[in-house]
PDB file of C-alpha atoms and ligand atoms in Angstrom:
ATOM      1  CA  MET A   1      76.505  78.950-102.576  1.00  0.00           C
ATOM      2  CA  SER A   2      74.041  77.408-104.976  1.00  0.00           C
ATOM      3  CA  GLY A   3      72.021  80.376-106.183  1.00  0.00           C
ATOM      4  CA  SER A   4      72.846  83.569-108.026  1.00  0.00           C
ATOM      5  CA  ILE A   5      74.698  86.564-106.625  1.00  0.00           C
ATOM      6  CA  VAL A   6      73.552  90.087-107.501  1.00  0.00           C
ATOM      7  CA  LEU A   7      76.085  92.927-107.619  1.00  0.00           C
ATOM      8  CA  PHE A   8      74.205  96.096-106.811  1.00  0.00           C
ATOM      9  CA  GLY A   9      75.211  99.754-106.713  1.00  0.00           C
ATOM     10  CA  PRO A  10      75.324 103.003-108.669  1.00  0.00           C
ATOM     11  CA  PRO A  11      77.144 103.311-111.989  1.00  0.00           C
ATOM     12  CA  GLY A  12      80.868 103.575-111.294  1.00  0.00           C
ATOM     13  CA  ALA A  13      80.651 101.823-107.920  1.00  0.00           C
ATOM     14  CA  GLY A  14      83.113  99.206-109.136  1.00  0.00           C
ATOM     15  CA  LYS A  15      80.637  96.399-109.940  1.00  0.00           C
ATOM     16  CA  GLY A  16      82.468  95.362-113.110  1.00  0.00           C
ATOM     17  CA  THR A  17      85.904  95.529-111.484  1.00  0.00           C
ATOM     18  CA  GLN A  18      84.790  93.389-108.558  1.00  0.00           C
ATOM     19  CA  ALA A  19      82.791  91.011-110.760  1.00  0.00           C
ATOM     20  CA  GLY A  20      86.034  89.829-112.348  1.00  0.00           C
ATOM     21  CA  ARG A  21      87.294  88.740-108.936  1.00  0.00           C
ATOM     22  CA  ILE A  22      84.040  87.200-107.710  1.00  0.00           C
ATOM     23  CA  THR A  23      83.585  85.138-110.849  1.00  0.00           C
ATOM     24  CA  VAL A  24      87.032  83.578-110.239  1.00  0.00           C
ATOM     25  CA  LEU A  25      86.252  83.035-106.562  1.00  0.00           C
ATOM     26  CA  THR A  26      82.841  81.423-107.035  1.00  0.00           C
ATOM     27  CA  GLY A  27      83.094  79.880-110.511  1.00  0.00           C
ATOM     28  CA  LYS A  28      79.767  81.480-111.386  1.00  0.00           C
ATOM     29  CA  PRO A  29      79.524  82.953-114.890  1.00  0.00           C
ATOM     30  CA  TRP A  30      79.557  86.746-114.989  1.00  0.00           C
ATOM     31  CA  VAL A  31      76.401  88.096-116.595  1.00  0.00           C
ATOM     32  CA  SER A  32      76.428  91.839-117.281  1.00  0.00           C
ATOM     33  CA  THR A  33      73.342  93.266-118.984  1.00  0.00           C
ATOM     34  CA  GLY A  34      75.377  96.371-119.907  1.00  0.00           C
ATOM     35  CA  ASP A  35      77.929  94.169-121.723  1.00  0.00           C
ATOM     36  CA  MET A  36      75.138  92.197-123.421  1.00  0.00           C
ATOM     37  CA  LEU A  37      73.554  95.426-124.624  1.00  0.00           C
ATOM     38  CA  ARG A  38      76.884  96.864-125.835  1.00  0.00           C
ATOM     39  CA  ALA A  39      77.485  93.623-127.775  1.00  0.00           C
ATOM     40  CA  ALA A  40      74.027  93.955-129.346  1.00  0.00           C
ATOM     41  CA  VAL A  41      74.771  97.579-130.294  1.00  0.00           C
ATOM     42  CA  ALA A  42      78.132  96.577-131.817  1.00  0.00           C
ATOM     43  CA  ALA A  43      76.459  93.753-133.774  1.00  0.00           C
ATOM     44  CA  GLY A  44      73.859  96.198-135.100  1.00  0.00           C
ATOM     45  CA  SER A  45      70.974  93.921-134.104  1.00  0.00           C
ATOM     46  CA  GLU A  46      67.406  95.192-133.842  1.00  0.00           C
ATOM     47  CA  LEU A  47      67.612  94.980-130.061  1.00  0.00           C
ATOM     48  CA  GLY A  48      70.903  96.898-130.071  1.00  0.00           C
ATOM     49  CA  THR A  49      69.478  99.644-132.252  1.00  0.00           C
ATOM     50  CA  GLU A  50      66.498 100.019-129.941  1.00  0.00           C
ATOM     51  CA  ALA A  51      68.633 100.014-126.771  1.00  0.00           C
ATOM     52  CA  LYS A  52      71.292 102.453-128.008  1.00  0.00           C
ATOM     53  CA  GLY A  53      69.166 105.604-127.713  1.00  0.00           C
ATOM     54  CA  TYR A  54      68.378 104.890-124.064  1.00  0.00           C
ATOM     55  CA  MET A  55      71.986 104.009-123.237  1.00  0.00           C
ATOM     56  CA  ASP A  56      73.418 107.127-124.888  1.00  0.00           C
ATOM     57  CA  ALA A  57      70.945 109.273-122.943  1.00  0.00           C
ATOM     58  CA  GLY A  58      71.804 107.567-119.639  1.00  0.00           C
ATOM     59  CA  LEU A  59      68.282 106.150-119.293  1.00  0.00           C
ATOM     60  CA  LEU A  60      67.286 102.619-118.389  1.00  0.00           C
ATOM     61  CA  VAL A  61      66.395 100.361-121.296  1.00  0.00           C
ATOM     62  CA  PRO A  62      62.686  99.364-120.924  1.00  0.00           C
ATOM     63  CA  ASP A  63      61.993  96.381-118.677  1.00  0.00           C
ATOM     64  CA  GLY A  64      60.373  94.353-121.475  1.00  0.00           C
ATOM     65  CA  ILE A  65      63.615  94.279-123.464  1.00  0.00           C
ATOM     66  CA  ILE A  66      65.935  93.591-120.530  1.00  0.00           C
ATOM     67  CA  ILE A  67      63.783  90.929-118.893  1.00  0.00           C
ATOM     68  CA  GLY A  68      63.576  88.986-122.175  1.00  0.00           C
ATOM     69  CA  LEU A  69      67.354  89.164-122.536  1.00  0.00           C
ATOM     70  CA  ILE A  70      68.107  87.918-119.029  1.00  0.00           C
ATOM     71  CA  VAL A  71      65.470  85.174-118.977  1.00  0.00           C
ATOM     72  CA  GLU A  72      66.975  83.793-122.193  1.00  0.00           C
ATOM     73  CA  ARG A  73      70.526  84.016-120.787  1.00  0.00           C
ATOM     74  CA  LEU A  74      69.582  82.176-117.587  1.00  0.00           C
ATOM     75  CA  GLN A  75      68.344  79.222-119.630  1.00  0.00           C
ATOM     76  CA  HIS A  76      71.882  78.425-120.827  1.00  0.00           C
ATOM     77  CA  ASP A  77      73.483  75.310-119.287  1.00  0.00           C
ATOM     78  CA  ASP A  78      76.250  77.272-117.552  1.00  0.00           C
ATOM     79  CA  ALA A  79      73.630  79.168-115.521  1.00  0.00           C
ATOM     80  CA  SER A  80      72.163  76.092-113.842  1.00  0.00           C
ATOM     81  CA  SER A  81      74.100  76.624-110.569  1.00  0.00           C
ATOM     82  CA  GLY A  82      73.528  80.343-110.507  1.00  0.00           C
ATOM     83  CA  VAL A  83      75.295  83.311-112.068  1.00  0.00           C
ATOM     84  CA  LEU A  84      76.923  86.543-110.978  1.00  0.00           C
ATOM     85  CA  LEU A  85      74.601  89.345-112.052  1.00  0.00           C
ATOM     86  CA  ASP A  86      76.230  92.719-112.744  1.00  0.00           C
ATOM     87  CA  GLY A  87      73.822  95.558-113.543  1.00  0.00           C
ATOM     88  CA  TYR A  88      70.631  93.508-113.219  1.00  0.00           C
ATOM     89  CA  PRO A  89      68.062  93.918-111.704  1.00  0.00           C
ATOM     90  CA  ARG A  90      67.671  97.695-111.853  1.00  0.00           C
ATOM     91  CA  THR A  91      63.913  97.973-111.232  1.00  0.00           C
ATOM     92  CA  ILE A  92      61.395  96.169-109.019  1.00  0.00           C
ATOM     93  CA  PRO A  93      59.693  94.485-112.052  1.00  0.00           C
ATOM     94  CA  GLN A  94      63.131  93.189-113.143  1.00  0.00           C
ATOM     95  CA  ALA A  95      63.702  91.765-109.645  1.00  0.00           C
ATOM     96  CA  GLU A  96      60.263  90.149-109.662  1.00  0.00           C
ATOM     97  CA  ALA A  97      60.956  88.567-113.054  1.00  0.00           C
ATOM     98  CA  LEU A  98      64.311  87.307-111.770  1.00  0.00           C
ATOM     99  CA  SER A  99      62.736  85.683-108.737  1.00  0.00           C
ATOM    100  CA  GLU A 100      60.567  83.589-111.082  1.00  0.00           C
ATOM    101  CA  VAL A 101      63.514  82.093-112.969  1.00  0.00           C
ATOM    102  CA  ALA A 102      66.389  82.048-110.445  1.00  0.00           C
ATOM    103  CA  VAL A 103      67.208  81.775-106.757  1.00  0.00           C
ATOM    104  CA  VAL A 104      69.069  84.828-105.454  1.00  0.00           C
ATOM    105  CA  SER A 105      71.413  83.876-102.577  1.00  0.00           C
ATOM    106  CA  ALA A 106      73.074  87.212-101.868  1.00  0.00           C
ATOM    107  CA  VAL A 107      72.895  90.839-103.001  1.00  0.00           C
ATOM    108  CA  ILE A 108      76.192  92.681-102.624  1.00  0.00           C
ATOM    109  CA  SER A 109      75.516  96.408-102.504  1.00  0.00           C
ATOM    110  CA  ILE A 110      78.639  98.497-103.191  1.00  0.00           C
ATOM    111  CA  GLU A 111      77.987 101.921-101.710  1.00  0.00           C
ATOM    112  CA  VAL A 112      79.770 104.967-103.117  1.00  0.00           C
ATOM    113  CA  SER A 113      78.853 108.625-102.665  1.00  0.00           C
ATOM    114  CA  ASP A 114      77.579 110.549-105.697  1.00  0.00           C
ATOM    115  CA  ASP A 115      80.527 112.953-105.473  1.00  0.00           C
ATOM    116  CA  ALA A 116      83.009 110.159-106.089  1.00  0.00           C
ATOM    117  CA  ILE A 117      81.035 108.640-108.975  1.00  0.00           C
ATOM    118  CA  VAL A 118      81.506 111.356-111.586  1.00  0.00           C
ATOM    119  CA  GLU A 119      85.271 111.471-111.023  1.00  0.00           C
ATOM    120  CA  ARG A 120      85.490 107.701-111.295  1.00  0.00           C
ATOM    121  CA  ILE A 121      83.380 107.384-114.430  1.00  0.00           C
ATOM    122  CA  VAL A 122      84.904 110.205-116.420  1.00  0.00           C
ATOM    123  CA  GLY A 123      88.403 108.690-115.897  1.00  0.00           C
ATOM    124  CA  ARG A 124      87.304 105.114-116.611  1.00  0.00           C
ATOM    125  CA  ARG A 125      88.816 103.239-119.581  1.00  0.00           C
ATOM    126  CA  MET A 126      88.136  99.722-120.885  1.00  0.00           C
ATOM    127  CA  ASP A 127      90.300  97.174-122.625  1.00  0.00           C
ATOM    128  CA  PRO A 128      88.211  95.875-125.567  1.00  0.00           C
ATOM    129  CA  GLU A 129      90.357  92.715-125.812  1.00  0.00           C
ATOM    130  CA  THR A 130      90.085  91.471-122.214  1.00  0.00           C
ATOM    131  CA  GLY A 131      87.186  93.454-120.736  1.00  0.00           C
ATOM    132  CA  GLY A 132      89.662  94.853-118.171  1.00  0.00           C
ATOM    133  CA  ILE A 133      88.615  98.106-116.522  1.00  0.00           C
ATOM    134  CA  TYR A 134      91.097 100.842-115.568  1.00  0.00           C
ATOM    135  CA  HIS A 135      91.082 104.408-114.297  1.00  0.00           C
ATOM    136  CA  VAL A 136      93.507 107.014-115.568  1.00  0.00           C
ATOM    137  CA  SER A 137      94.480 108.013-111.983  1.00  0.00           C
ATOM    138  CA  PHE A 138      93.173 105.395-109.543  1.00  0.00           C
ATOM    139  CA  ASN A 139      93.994 102.202-111.465  1.00  0.00           C
ATOM    140  CA  PRO A 140      96.355 103.119-114.317  1.00  0.00           C
ATOM    141  CA  PRO A 141      96.732 100.542-117.090  1.00  0.00           C
ATOM    142  CA  PRO A 142     100.046  98.792-117.812  1.00  0.00           C
ATOM    143  CA  PRO A 143     101.881 100.449-120.744  1.00  0.00           C
ATOM    144  CA  GLU A 144     101.345  97.475-123.085  1.00  0.00           C
ATOM    145  CA  VAL A 145      97.554  97.866-123.031  1.00  0.00           C
ATOM    146  CA  SER A 146      97.206 101.634-122.710  1.00  0.00           C
ATOM    147  CA  GLY A 147      97.282 102.183-126.477  1.00  0.00           C
ATOM    148  CA  ARG A 148      94.178 100.095-127.130  1.00  0.00           C
ATOM    149  CA  LEU A 149      91.953 101.346-124.301  1.00  0.00           C
ATOM    150  CA  ILE A 150      88.600 102.887-125.108  1.00  0.00           C
ATOM    151  CA  GLN A 151      86.199 105.130-123.253  1.00  0.00           C
ATOM    152  CA  ARG A 152      82.555 104.074-123.158  1.00  0.00           C
ATOM    153  CA  GLU A 153      80.303 106.465-125.066  1.00  0.00           C
ATOM    154  CA  ASP A 154      78.106 106.917-122.006  1.00  0.00           C
ATOM    155  CA  ASP A 155      81.034 107.669-119.658  1.00  0.00           C
ATOM    156  CA  ASN A 156      80.745 111.458-119.969  1.00  0.00           C
ATOM    157  CA  GLU A 157      79.648 113.873-117.291  1.00  0.00           C
ATOM    158  CA  GLN A 158      76.174 114.721-118.618  1.00  0.00           C
ATOM    159  CA  THR A 159      75.227 111.097-119.186  1.00  0.00           C
ATOM    160  CA  VAL A 160      76.638 110.097-115.806  1.00  0.00           C
ATOM    161  CA  ARG A 161      74.346 112.597-114.097  1.00  0.00           C
ATOM    162  CA  ASN A 162      71.343 111.098-115.917  1.00  0.00           C
ATOM    163  CA  ARG A 163      72.479 107.584-114.987  1.00  0.00           C
ATOM    164  CA  LEU A 164      72.755 108.643-111.337  1.00  0.00           C
ATOM    165  CA  SER A 165      69.212 110.064-111.424  1.00  0.00           C
ATOM    166  CA  ALA A 166      67.919 106.837-112.950  1.00  0.00           C
ATOM    167  CA  TYR A 167      69.757 104.935-110.225  1.00  0.00           C
ATOM    168  CA  HIS A 168      68.291 106.963-107.362  1.00  0.00           C
ATOM    169  CA  GLU A 169      64.754 106.971-108.757  1.00  0.00           C
ATOM    170  CA  GLN A 170      64.382 103.488-110.183  1.00  0.00           C
ATOM    171  CA  THR A 171      67.126 101.243-108.794  1.00  0.00           C
ATOM    172  CA  ALA A 172      67.922 102.350-105.232  1.00  0.00           C
ATOM    173  CA  PRO A 173      64.456 101.266-103.918  1.00  0.00           C
ATOM    174  CA  LEU A 174      65.502  97.697-104.699  1.00  0.00           C
ATOM    175  CA  ALA A 175      67.991  97.792-101.813  1.00  0.00           C
ATOM    176  CA  GLU A 176      65.118  97.975 -99.338  1.00  0.00           C
ATOM    177  CA  TRP A 177      63.287  95.240-101.241  1.00  0.00           C
ATOM    178  CA  TYR A 178      66.253  92.871-100.896  1.00  0.00           C
ATOM    179  CA  ALA A 179      67.000  94.012 -97.316  1.00  0.00           C
ATOM    180  CA  GLN A 180      63.504  92.918 -96.293  1.00  0.00           C
ATOM    181  CA  MET A 181      64.260  89.488 -97.741  1.00  0.00           C
ATOM    182  CA  GLY A 182      67.437  89.326 -95.623  1.00  0.00           C
ATOM    183  CA  LEU A 183      69.654  89.164 -98.716  1.00  0.00           C
ATOM    184  CA  LEU A 184      71.326  92.593 -98.748  1.00  0.00           C
ATOM    185  CA  ILE A 185      75.015  92.818 -97.813  1.00  0.00           C
ATOM    186  CA  SER A 186      76.279  96.434 -97.752  1.00  0.00           C
ATOM    187  CA  ILE A 187      79.917  97.065 -98.625  1.00  0.00           C
ATOM    188  CA  ASN A 188      81.671 100.426 -98.306  1.00  0.00           C
ATOM    189  CA  GLY A 189      82.852 101.172-101.847  1.00  0.00           C
ATOM    190  CA  ASN A 190      84.789 104.319-100.913  1.00  0.00           C
ATOM    191  CA  ALA A 191      87.980 102.300-100.516  1.00  0.00           C
ATOM    192  CA  SER A 192      90.694 100.800-102.691  1.00  0.00           C
ATOM    193  CA  ILE A 193      89.831  98.065-105.201  1.00  0.00           C
ATOM    194  CA  ASP A 194      91.659  95.503-103.050  1.00  0.00           C
ATOM    195  CA  GLU A 195      89.953  96.585 -99.841  1.00  0.00           C
ATOM    196  CA  VAL A 196      86.516  96.418-101.445  1.00  0.00           C
ATOM    197  CA  GLY A 197      87.378  93.027-102.960  1.00  0.00           C
ATOM    198  CA  MET A 198      88.465  91.625 -99.614  1.00  0.00           C
ATOM    199  CA  ALA A 199      85.335  92.929 -97.884  1.00  0.00           C
ATOM    200  CA  ILE A 200      83.192  91.204-100.531  1.00  0.00           C
ATOM    201  CA  GLU A 201      85.122  87.933-100.214  1.00  0.00           C
ATOM    202  CA  GLU A 202      84.692  87.997 -96.456  1.00  0.00           C
ATOM    203  CA  ALA A 203      80.977  88.735 -96.725  1.00  0.00           C
ATOM    204  CA  LEU A 204      80.458  85.966 -99.263  1.00  0.00           C
ATOM    205  CA  SER A 205      82.367  83.394 -97.224  1.00  0.00           C
ATOM    206  CA  GLY A 206      80.163  84.316 -94.246  1.00  0.00           C
ATOM    207  CA  ALA A 207      77.060  83.920 -96.400  1.00  0.00           C
ATOM    208  CA  LEU A 208      78.061  80.476 -97.733  1.00  0.00           C
TER     209      LEU A 208
HETATM  210  P1  AMP B   1      76.100  99.336-117.270  1.00  0.00           P
HETATM  211  O1  AMP B   1      77.224  98.840-118.115  1.00  0.00           O
HETATM  212  O2  AMP B   1      75.581  98.299-116.314  1.00  0.00           O
HETATM  213  O3  AMP B   1      76.401 100.651-116.589  1.00  0.00           O
HETATM  214  O4  AMP B   1      74.884  99.631-118.283  1.00  0.00           O
HETATM  215  C1  AMP B   1      74.995 100.608-119.309  1.00  0.00           C
HETATM  216  C2  AMP B   1      73.614 101.042-119.761  1.00  0.00           C
HETATM  217  O5  AMP B   1      72.895  99.910-120.270  1.00  0.00           O
HETATM  218  C3  AMP B   1      72.720 101.617-118.669  1.00  0.00           C
HETATM  219  O6  AMP B   1      72.957 103.003-118.456  1.00  0.00           O
HETATM  220  C4  AMP B   1      71.335 101.348-119.240  1.00  0.00           C
HETATM  221  O7  AMP B   1      71.025 102.253-120.289  1.00  0.00           O
HETATM  222  C5  AMP B   1      71.523  99.978-119.888  1.00  0.00           C
HETATM  223  N1  AMP B   1      71.244  98.861-118.941  1.00  0.00           N
HETATM  224  C6  AMP B   1      72.121  97.920-118.483  1.00  0.00           C
HETATM  225  N2  AMP B   1      71.529  97.060-117.657  1.00  0.00           N
HETATM  226  C7  AMP B   1      70.228  97.467-117.559  1.00  0.00           C
HETATM  227  C8  AMP B   1      69.088  97.013-116.837  1.00  0.00           C
HETATM  228  N3  AMP B   1      69.160  95.952-116.017  1.00  0.00           N
HETATM  229  N4  AMP B   1      67.916  97.681-116.996  1.00  0.00           N
HETATM  230  C9  AMP B   1      67.822  98.746-117.827  1.00  0.00           C
HETATM  231  N5  AMP B   1      68.853  99.246-118.521  1.00  0.00           N
HETATM  232  C10 AMP B   1      70.045  98.613-118.404  1.00  0.00           C
END
């Protein structure tokens, strides 16, 4: 597949977990706007400082900031054969901006009910050394990494509810937008990590 692949779905759907597998499968670099923003926050850059307030509140960072970030990232040499986008686009203007600088070949929509999301997110932990994502009950970490795991600041119940509202109001309409272009592939995300991964692999091999 020559273009970019978009991973689409609500927060906690498993986009990051599955992105690790798809990037190995396709060789496309994994581009996560959430990770880029968290790196900017950690570096204390002007952009990070501006983004942090929105992220902590569970709101979307304004399109102007995000579009600039992604357009710059897609100019890097490693993006010339397409990338794996995780967490972008999240609004119609972001999708329009993307279509001007990249070819989107497939949009994988991981569908998970709202009820399951809060439970998933509140138990989610990240490995700051490898980027690995675990869940205290559903995907427990091996003992050697459990001591260094962190919880994202925005992975608390109140913020998750705001992130879900932002998703339903601003991001979900994009599914229809991509469906009309014949690019949307829906995957049932209410299944084990392996089952979801296999369904994505099958869908992508069919789309090749
Ligand atoms: P994520 O790691 O994808 O869940 O993103 C964490 C937070 O970063 C989101 O709740 C937003 O505040 C912000 N963010 C990440 N990607 C985007 C985007 N494409 N548009 C707007 N805000 C974003």
